[in-house]
mmCIF file of C-alpha atoms in Angstrom:
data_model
loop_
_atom_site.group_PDB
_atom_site.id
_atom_site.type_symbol
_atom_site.label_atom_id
_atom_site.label_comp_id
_atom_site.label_asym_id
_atom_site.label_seq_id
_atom_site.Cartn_x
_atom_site.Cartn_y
_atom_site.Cartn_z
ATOM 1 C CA UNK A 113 4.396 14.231 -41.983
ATOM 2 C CA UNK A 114 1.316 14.455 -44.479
ATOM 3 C CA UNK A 115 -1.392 11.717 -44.533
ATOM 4 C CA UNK A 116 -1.801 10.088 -47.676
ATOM 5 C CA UNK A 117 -5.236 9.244 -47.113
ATOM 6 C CA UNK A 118 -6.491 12.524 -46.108
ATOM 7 C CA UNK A 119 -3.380 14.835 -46.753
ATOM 8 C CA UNK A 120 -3.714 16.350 -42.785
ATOM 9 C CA UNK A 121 0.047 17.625 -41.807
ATOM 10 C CA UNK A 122 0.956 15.908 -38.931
ATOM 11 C CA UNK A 123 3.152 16.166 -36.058
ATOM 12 C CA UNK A 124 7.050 14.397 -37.350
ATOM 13 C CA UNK A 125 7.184 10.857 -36.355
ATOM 14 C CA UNK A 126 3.347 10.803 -35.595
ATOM 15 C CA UNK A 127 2.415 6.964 -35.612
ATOM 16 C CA UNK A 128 -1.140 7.235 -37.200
ATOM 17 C CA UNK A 129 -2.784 10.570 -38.663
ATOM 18 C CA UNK A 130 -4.561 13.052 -36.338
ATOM 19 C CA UNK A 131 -7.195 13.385 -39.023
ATOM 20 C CA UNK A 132 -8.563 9.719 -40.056
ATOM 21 C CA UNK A 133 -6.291 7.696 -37.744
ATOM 22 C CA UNK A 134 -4.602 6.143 -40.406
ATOM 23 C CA UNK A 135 -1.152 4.213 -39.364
ATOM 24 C CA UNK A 136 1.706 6.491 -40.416
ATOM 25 C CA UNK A 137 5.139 4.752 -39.147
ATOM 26 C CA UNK A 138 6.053 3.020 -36.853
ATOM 27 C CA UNK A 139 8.600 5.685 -34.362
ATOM 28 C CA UNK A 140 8.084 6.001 -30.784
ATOM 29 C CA UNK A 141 4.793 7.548 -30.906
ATOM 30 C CA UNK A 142 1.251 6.167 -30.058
ATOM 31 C CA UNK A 143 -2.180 7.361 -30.789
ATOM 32 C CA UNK A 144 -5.243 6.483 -29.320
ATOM 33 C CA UNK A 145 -8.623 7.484 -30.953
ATOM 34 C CA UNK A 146 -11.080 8.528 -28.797
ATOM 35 C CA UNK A 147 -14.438 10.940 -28.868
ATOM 36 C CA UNK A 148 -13.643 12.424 -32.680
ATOM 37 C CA UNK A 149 -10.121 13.337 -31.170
ATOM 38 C CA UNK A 150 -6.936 12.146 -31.218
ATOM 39 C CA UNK A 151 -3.920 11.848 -28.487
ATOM 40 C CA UNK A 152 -0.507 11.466 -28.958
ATOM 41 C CA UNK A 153 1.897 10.193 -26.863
ATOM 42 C CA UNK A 154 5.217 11.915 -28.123
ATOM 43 C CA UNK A 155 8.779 10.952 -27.101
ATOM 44 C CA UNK A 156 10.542 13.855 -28.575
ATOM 45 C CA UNK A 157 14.777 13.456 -28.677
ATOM 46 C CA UNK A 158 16.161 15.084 -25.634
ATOM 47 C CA UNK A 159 13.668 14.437 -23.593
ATOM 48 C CA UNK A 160 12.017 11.371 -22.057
ATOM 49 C CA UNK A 161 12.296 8.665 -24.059
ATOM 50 C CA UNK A 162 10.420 5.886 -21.623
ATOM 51 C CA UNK A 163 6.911 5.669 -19.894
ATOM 52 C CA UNK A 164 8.393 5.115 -16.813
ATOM 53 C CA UNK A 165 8.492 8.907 -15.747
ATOM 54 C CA UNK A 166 6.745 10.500 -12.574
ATOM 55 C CA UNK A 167 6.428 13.823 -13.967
ATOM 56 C CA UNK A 168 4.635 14.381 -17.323
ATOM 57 C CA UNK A 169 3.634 17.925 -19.240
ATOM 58 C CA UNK A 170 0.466 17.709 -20.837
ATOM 59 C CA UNK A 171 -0.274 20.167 -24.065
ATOM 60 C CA UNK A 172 -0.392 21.211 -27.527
ATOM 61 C CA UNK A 173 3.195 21.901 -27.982
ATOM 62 C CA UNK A 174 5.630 18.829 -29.797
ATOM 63 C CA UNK A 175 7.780 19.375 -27.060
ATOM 64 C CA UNK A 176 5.470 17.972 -24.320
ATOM 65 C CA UNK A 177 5.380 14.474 -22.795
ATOM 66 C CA UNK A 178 1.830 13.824 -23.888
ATOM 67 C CA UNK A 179 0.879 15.951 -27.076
ATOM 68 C CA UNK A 180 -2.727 16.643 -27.452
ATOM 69 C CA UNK A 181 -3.750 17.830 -30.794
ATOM 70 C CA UNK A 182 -6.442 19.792 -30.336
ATOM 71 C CA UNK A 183 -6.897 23.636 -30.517
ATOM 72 C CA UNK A 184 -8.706 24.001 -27.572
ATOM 73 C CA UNK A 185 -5.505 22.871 -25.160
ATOM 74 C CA UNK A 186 -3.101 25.283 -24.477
ATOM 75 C CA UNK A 187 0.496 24.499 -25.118
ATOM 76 C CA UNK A 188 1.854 23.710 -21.991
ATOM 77 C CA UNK A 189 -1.572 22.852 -20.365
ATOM 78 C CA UNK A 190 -1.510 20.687 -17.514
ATOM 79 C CA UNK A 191 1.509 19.088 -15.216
ATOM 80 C CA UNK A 192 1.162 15.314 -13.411
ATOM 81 C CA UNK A 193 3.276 14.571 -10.952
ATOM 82 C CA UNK A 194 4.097 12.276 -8.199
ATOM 83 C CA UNK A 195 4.905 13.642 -4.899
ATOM 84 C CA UNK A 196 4.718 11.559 -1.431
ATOM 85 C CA UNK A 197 4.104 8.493 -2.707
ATOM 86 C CA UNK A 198 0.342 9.870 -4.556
ATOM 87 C CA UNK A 199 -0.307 11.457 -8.056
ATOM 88 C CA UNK A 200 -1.475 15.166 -8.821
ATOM 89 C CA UNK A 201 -2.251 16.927 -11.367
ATOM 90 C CA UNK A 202 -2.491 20.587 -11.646
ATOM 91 C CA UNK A 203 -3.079 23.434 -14.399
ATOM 92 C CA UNK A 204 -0.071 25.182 -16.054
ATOM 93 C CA UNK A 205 -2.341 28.293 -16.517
ATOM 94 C CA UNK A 206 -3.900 27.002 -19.489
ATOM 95 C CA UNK A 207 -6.879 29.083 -21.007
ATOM 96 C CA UNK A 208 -9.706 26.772 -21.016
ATOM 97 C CA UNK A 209 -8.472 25.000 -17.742
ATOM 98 C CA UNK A 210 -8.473 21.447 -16.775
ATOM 99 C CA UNK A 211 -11.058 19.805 -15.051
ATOM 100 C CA UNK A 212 -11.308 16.586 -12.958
ATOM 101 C CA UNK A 213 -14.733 15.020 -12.307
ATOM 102 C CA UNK A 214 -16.864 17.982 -13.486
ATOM 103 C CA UNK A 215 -14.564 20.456 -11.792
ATOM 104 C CA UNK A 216 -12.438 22.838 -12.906
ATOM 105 C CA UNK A 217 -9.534 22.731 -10.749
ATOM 106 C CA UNK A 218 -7.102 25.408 -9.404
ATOM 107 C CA UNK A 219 -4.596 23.476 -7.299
ATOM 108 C CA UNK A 220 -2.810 20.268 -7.349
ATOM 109 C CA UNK A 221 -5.193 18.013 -7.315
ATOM 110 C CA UNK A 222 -4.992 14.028 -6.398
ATOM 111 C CA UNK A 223 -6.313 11.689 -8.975
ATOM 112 C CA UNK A 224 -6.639 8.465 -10.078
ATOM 113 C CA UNK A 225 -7.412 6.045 -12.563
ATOM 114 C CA UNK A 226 -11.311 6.083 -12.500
ATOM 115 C CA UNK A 227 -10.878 9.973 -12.042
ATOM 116 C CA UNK A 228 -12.810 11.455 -15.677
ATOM 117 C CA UNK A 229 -9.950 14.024 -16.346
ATOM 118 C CA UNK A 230 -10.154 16.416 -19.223
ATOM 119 C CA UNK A 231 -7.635 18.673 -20.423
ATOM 120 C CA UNK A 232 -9.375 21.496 -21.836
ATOM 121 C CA UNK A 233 -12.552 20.082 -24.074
ATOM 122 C CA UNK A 234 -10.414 17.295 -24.414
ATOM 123 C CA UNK A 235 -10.780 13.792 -22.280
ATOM 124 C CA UNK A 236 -7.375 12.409 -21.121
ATOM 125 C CA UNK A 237 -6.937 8.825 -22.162
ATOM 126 C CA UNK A 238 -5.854 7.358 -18.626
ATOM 127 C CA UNK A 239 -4.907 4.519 -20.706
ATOM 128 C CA UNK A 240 -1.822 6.238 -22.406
ATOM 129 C CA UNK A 241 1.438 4.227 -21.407
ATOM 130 C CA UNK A 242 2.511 7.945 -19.909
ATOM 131 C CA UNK A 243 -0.185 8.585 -17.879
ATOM 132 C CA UNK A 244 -1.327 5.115 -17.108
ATOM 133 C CA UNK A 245 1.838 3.950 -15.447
ATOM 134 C CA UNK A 246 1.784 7.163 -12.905
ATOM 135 C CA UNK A 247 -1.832 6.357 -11.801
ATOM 136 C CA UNK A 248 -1.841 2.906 -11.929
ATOM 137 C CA UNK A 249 1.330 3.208 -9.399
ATOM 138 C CA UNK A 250 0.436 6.033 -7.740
ATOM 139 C CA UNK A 251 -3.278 7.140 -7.840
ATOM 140 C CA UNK A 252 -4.496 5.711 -4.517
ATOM 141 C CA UNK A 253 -6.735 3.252 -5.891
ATOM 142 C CA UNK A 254 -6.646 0.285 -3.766
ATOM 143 C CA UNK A 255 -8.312 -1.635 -6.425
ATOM 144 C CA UNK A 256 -9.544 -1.799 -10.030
ATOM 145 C CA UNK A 257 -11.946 -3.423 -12.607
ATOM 146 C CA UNK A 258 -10.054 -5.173 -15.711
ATOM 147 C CA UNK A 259 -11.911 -6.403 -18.390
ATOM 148 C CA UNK A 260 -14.524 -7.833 -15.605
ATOM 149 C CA UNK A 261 -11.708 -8.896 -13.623
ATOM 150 C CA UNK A 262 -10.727 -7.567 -9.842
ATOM 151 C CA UNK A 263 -7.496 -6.416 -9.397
ATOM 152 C CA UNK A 264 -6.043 -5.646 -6.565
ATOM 153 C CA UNK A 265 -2.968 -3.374 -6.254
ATOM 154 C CA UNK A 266 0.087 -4.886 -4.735
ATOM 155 C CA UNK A 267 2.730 -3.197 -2.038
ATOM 156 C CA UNK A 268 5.981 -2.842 -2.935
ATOM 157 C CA UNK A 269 6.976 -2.071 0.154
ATOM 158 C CA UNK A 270 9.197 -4.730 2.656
ATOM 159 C CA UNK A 271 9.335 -3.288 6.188
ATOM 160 C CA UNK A 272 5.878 -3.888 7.060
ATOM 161 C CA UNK A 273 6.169 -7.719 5.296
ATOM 162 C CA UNK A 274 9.558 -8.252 7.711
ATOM 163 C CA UNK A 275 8.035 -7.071 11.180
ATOM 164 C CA UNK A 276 5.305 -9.344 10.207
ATOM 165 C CA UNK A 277 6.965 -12.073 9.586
ATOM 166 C CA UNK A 278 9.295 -11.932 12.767
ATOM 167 C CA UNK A 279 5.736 -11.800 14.430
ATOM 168 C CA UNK A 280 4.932 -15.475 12.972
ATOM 169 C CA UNK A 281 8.262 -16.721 13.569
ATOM 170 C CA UNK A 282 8.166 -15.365 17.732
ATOM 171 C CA UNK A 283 4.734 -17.399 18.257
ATOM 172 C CA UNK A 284 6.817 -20.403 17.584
ATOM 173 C CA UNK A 285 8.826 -20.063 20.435
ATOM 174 C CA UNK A 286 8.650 -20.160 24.260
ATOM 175 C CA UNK A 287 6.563 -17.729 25.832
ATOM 176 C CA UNK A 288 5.560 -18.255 29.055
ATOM 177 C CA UNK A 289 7.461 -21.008 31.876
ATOM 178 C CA UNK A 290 5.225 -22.132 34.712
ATOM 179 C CA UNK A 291 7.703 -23.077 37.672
ATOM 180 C CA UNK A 292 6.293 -25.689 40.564
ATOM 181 C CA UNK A 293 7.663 -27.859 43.089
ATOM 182 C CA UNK A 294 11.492 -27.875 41.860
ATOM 183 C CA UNK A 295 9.622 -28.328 37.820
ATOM 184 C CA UNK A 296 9.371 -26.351 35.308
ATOM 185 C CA UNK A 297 7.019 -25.987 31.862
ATOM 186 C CA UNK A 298 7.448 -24.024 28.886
ATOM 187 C CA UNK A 299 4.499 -23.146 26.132
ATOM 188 C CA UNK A 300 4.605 -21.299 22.856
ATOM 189 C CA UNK A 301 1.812 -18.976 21.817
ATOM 190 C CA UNK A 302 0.919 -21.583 19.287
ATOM 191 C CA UNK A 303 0.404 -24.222 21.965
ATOM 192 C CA UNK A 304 -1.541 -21.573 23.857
ATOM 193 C CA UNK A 305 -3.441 -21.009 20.857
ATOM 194 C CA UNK A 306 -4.528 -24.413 19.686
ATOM 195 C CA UNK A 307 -4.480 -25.929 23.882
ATOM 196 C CA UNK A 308 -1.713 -28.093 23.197
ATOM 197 C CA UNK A 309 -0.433 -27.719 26.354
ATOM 198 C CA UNK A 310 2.401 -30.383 27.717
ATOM 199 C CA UNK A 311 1.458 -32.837 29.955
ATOM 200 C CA UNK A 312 3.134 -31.837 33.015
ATOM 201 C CA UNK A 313 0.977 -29.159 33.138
ATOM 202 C CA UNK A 314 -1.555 -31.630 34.150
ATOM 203 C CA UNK A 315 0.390 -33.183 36.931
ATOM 204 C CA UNK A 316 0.835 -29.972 38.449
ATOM 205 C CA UNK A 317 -2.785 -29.046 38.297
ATOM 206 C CA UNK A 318 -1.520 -25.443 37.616
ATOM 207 C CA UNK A 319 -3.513 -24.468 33.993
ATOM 208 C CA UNK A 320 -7.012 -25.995 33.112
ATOM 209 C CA UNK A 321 -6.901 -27.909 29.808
ATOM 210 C CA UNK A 322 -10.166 -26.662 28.548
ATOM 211 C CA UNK A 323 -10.753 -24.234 26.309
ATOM 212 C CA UNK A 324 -10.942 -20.685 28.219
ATOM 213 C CA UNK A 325 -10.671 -16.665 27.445
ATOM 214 C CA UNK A 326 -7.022 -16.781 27.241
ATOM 215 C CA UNK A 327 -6.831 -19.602 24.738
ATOM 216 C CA UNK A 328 -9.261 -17.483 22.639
ATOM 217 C CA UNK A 329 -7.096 -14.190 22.459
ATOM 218 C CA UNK A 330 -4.213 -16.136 21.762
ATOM 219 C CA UNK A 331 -6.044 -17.448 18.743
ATOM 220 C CA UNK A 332 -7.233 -14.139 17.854
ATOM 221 C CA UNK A 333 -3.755 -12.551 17.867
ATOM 222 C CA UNK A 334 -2.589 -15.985 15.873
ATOM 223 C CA UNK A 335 -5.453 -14.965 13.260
ATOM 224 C CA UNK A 336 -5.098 -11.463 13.318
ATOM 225 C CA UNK A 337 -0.905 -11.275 12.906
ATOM 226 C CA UNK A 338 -2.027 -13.742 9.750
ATOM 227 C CA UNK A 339 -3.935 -11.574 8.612
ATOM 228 C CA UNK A 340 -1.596 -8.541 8.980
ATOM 229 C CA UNK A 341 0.876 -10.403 7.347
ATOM 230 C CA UNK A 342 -1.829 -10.662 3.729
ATOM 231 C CA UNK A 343 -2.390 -6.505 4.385
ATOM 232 C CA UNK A 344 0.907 -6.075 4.146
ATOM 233 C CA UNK A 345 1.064 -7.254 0.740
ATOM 234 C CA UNK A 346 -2.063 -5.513 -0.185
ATOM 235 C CA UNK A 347 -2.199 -1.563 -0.987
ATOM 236 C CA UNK A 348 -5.258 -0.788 1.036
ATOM 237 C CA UNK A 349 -4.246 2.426 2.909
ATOM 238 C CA UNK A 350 -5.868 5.071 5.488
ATOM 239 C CA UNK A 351 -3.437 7.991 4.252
ATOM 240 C CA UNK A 352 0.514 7.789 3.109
ATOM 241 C CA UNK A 353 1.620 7.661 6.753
ATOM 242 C CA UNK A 354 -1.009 5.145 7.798
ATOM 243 C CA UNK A 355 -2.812 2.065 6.301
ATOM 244 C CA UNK A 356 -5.100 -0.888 7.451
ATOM 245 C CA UNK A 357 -1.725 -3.456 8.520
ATOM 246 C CA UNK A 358 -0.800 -0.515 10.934
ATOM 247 C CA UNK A 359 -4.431 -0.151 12.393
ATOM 248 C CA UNK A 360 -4.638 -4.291 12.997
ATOM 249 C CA UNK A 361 -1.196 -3.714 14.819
ATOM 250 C CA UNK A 362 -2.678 -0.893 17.921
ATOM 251 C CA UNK A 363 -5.538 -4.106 18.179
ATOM 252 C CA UNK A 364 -2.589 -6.443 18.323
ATOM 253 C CA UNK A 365 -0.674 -4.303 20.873
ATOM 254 C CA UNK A 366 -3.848 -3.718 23.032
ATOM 255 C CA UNK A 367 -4.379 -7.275 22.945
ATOM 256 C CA UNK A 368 -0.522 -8.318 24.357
ATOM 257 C CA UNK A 369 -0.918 -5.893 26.543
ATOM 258 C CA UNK A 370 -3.946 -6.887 28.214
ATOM 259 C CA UNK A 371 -2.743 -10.480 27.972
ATOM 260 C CA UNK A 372 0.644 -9.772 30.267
ATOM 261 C CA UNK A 373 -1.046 -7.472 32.643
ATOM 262 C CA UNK A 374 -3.733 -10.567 33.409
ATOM 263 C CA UNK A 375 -1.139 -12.685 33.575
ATOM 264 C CA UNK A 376 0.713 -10.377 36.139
ATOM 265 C CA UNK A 377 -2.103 -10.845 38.182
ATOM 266 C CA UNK A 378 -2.650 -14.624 38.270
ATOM 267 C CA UNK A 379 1.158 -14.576 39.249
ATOM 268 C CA UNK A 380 0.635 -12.810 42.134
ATOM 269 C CA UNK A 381 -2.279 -15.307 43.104
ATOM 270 C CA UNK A 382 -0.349 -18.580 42.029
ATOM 271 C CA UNK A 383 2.689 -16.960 44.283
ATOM 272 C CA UNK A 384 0.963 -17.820 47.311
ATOM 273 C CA UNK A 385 0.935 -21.279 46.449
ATOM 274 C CA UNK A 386 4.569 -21.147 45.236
ATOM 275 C CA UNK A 387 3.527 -21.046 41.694
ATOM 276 C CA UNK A 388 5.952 -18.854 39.243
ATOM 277 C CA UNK A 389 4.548 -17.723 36.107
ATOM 278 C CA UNK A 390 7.218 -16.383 34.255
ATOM 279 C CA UNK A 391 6.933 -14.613 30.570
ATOM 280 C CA UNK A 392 9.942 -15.521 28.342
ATOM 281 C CA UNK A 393 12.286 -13.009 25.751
ATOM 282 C CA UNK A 394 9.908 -14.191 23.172
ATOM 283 C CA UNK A 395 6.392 -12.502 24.350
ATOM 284 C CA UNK A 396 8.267 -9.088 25.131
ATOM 285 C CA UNK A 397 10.131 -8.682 21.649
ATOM 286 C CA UNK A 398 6.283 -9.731 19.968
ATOM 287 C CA UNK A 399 5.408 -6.734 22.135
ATOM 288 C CA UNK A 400 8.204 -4.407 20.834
ATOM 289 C CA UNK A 401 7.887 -5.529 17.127
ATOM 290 C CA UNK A 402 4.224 -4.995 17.258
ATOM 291 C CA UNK A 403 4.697 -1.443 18.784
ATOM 292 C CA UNK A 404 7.315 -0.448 15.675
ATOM 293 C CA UNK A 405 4.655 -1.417 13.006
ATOM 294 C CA UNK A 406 2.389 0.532 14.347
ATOM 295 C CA UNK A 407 4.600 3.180 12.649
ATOM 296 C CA UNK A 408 5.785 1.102 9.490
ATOM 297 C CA UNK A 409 4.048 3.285 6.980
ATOM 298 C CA UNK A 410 5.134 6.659 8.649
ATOM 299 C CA UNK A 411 8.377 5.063 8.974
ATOM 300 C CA UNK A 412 8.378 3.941 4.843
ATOM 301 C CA UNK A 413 6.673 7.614 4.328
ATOM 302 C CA UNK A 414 10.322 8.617 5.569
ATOM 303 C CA UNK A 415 12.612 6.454 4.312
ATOM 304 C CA UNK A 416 10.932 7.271 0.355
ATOM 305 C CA UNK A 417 11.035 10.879 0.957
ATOM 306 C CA UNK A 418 14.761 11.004 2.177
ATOM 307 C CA UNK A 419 15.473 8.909 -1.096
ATOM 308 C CA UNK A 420 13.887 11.092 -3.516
ATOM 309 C CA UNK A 421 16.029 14.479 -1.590
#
């Protein structure tokens, strides 16, 4: 297709002209001016017609996903990918290379979408719909700047959001019975939390009403399975088999743990003055749900890589 502003011969179906960036037609294409050069994104017929794929070739040729015309970048050039959840690119043996960050690379290497990525002596427009939709997704940014705006990258993922959620629903119920002179009480976690103990707790002089040690981990592990809940919405993570949610869970765990081991202990004191503390279905399935999401991202890491064999 020939410009007929500045008569360049462009690629068929180009959108605006390689030379002076005038608008052309209006096919599948897109250009984006940037540095004196220009990028195309070309959707040849055949091949991928959409933005929405997690494996894009990067080069001179027309038959690419992302055309670059510019002499210095090799036909087939570079290759990104998505692979375990994170975004790579890596050089198709191009002869000027591609570099991320100021280095030349010569394996698959993660990136992301602050990553200064050029392909050859040309910069890569992260911006493209082709490219931006892989990083954006997939480039292990937790976070980004928009237009002076934060924005924060949301999970997709639900197994972490449901063990959570049973969490917040279990403090609701009983958790612990206090048995005494042919009586007994039952508390939640919540009441434990907040010291809304029932009143026959005070007849039976068994638990103190005032604010103690106890009352504060139970408030902790309140604020803390709140708070695990919000990570798990959030894509903040440590590694693809690991993240921030899963870390707050081990503290969780230790927590519980510690909690029904003391309370072991005041039952064998209280037993002497026929005192039963007894922990209900409730405290040991918080236990057990906590312990799985320990492993929710390792267990998502496997569930998404026995989809995409």
């Amino acid at each position: 297709m020939k410009c007929p502003k500045c008569s360049k011969e462009n690629l068929p179906g180009a959108i605006y002209c390689a030379g002076c960036g005038v608008k052309l037609s209006a096919l599948q294409n897109i250009s984006v001016k940037q540095e004196n050069k220009t990028q195309i994104v070309h959707s040849p017929g055949g091949m991928k017609s959409s933005y929405e794929s997690l494996d894009i070739i990067i080069g001179r040729s027309s038959g690419c996903d992302v055309v670059i015309d510019n002499p210095g970048v090799s036909s087939k050039h570079s290759r990104i990918f998505v692979e375990n959840s994170r975004a790579y690119i890596e050089d198709l043996r191009s002869l000027n290379g591609t570099i991320v960050n100021g280095r030349k690379i010569n394996s698959r290497t993660p990136i992301g979408i602050s990553d200064n990525i050029f392909i050859g002596n040309q910069r890569l427009d992260v911006n493209l719909p082709a490219v931006y939709n892989i990083l954006s997704a997939y480039g292990g940014d937790d976070y980004s700047f928009s237009g002076g705006t934060l924005q924060l990258k949301m999970n997709t993922r639900w197994l972490g959001k449901i063990l959570y959620f049973i969490m917040i629903l279990l403090m609701f119920f009983p958790w612990l019975t206090v048995r005494a002179a042919g009586s007994s009480v039952s508390f939640t976690a919540i009441d434990f939390a907040f010291n809304r103990f029932p009143a026959e707790l005070n007849i039976l002089k068994i638990v103190s009403p005032d604010y103690g040690p106890l009352h504060t981990l139970f408030l902790f592990l309140f604020m803390g399975v709140v708070i695990g809940m919000v990570l798990n919405f959030l894509n903040f993570k440590i590694s693809d088999k690991f993240n921030y949610a899963n870390l707050l869970s081990i503290i969780l765990f230790v927590m519980l743990v510690g909690y029904l081991s003391l309370v072991s202990s005041i039952d064998n004191i209280f037993g002497i003055l026929s005192v039963v503390l007894q922990h209900n279905f409730a405290a040991y399935l918080f236990l057990f749900i906590c312990f799985i999401s320990i492993f929710e991202a390792l267990i998502d890491y496997r569930l998404s890589n026995r989809d995409r064999i």
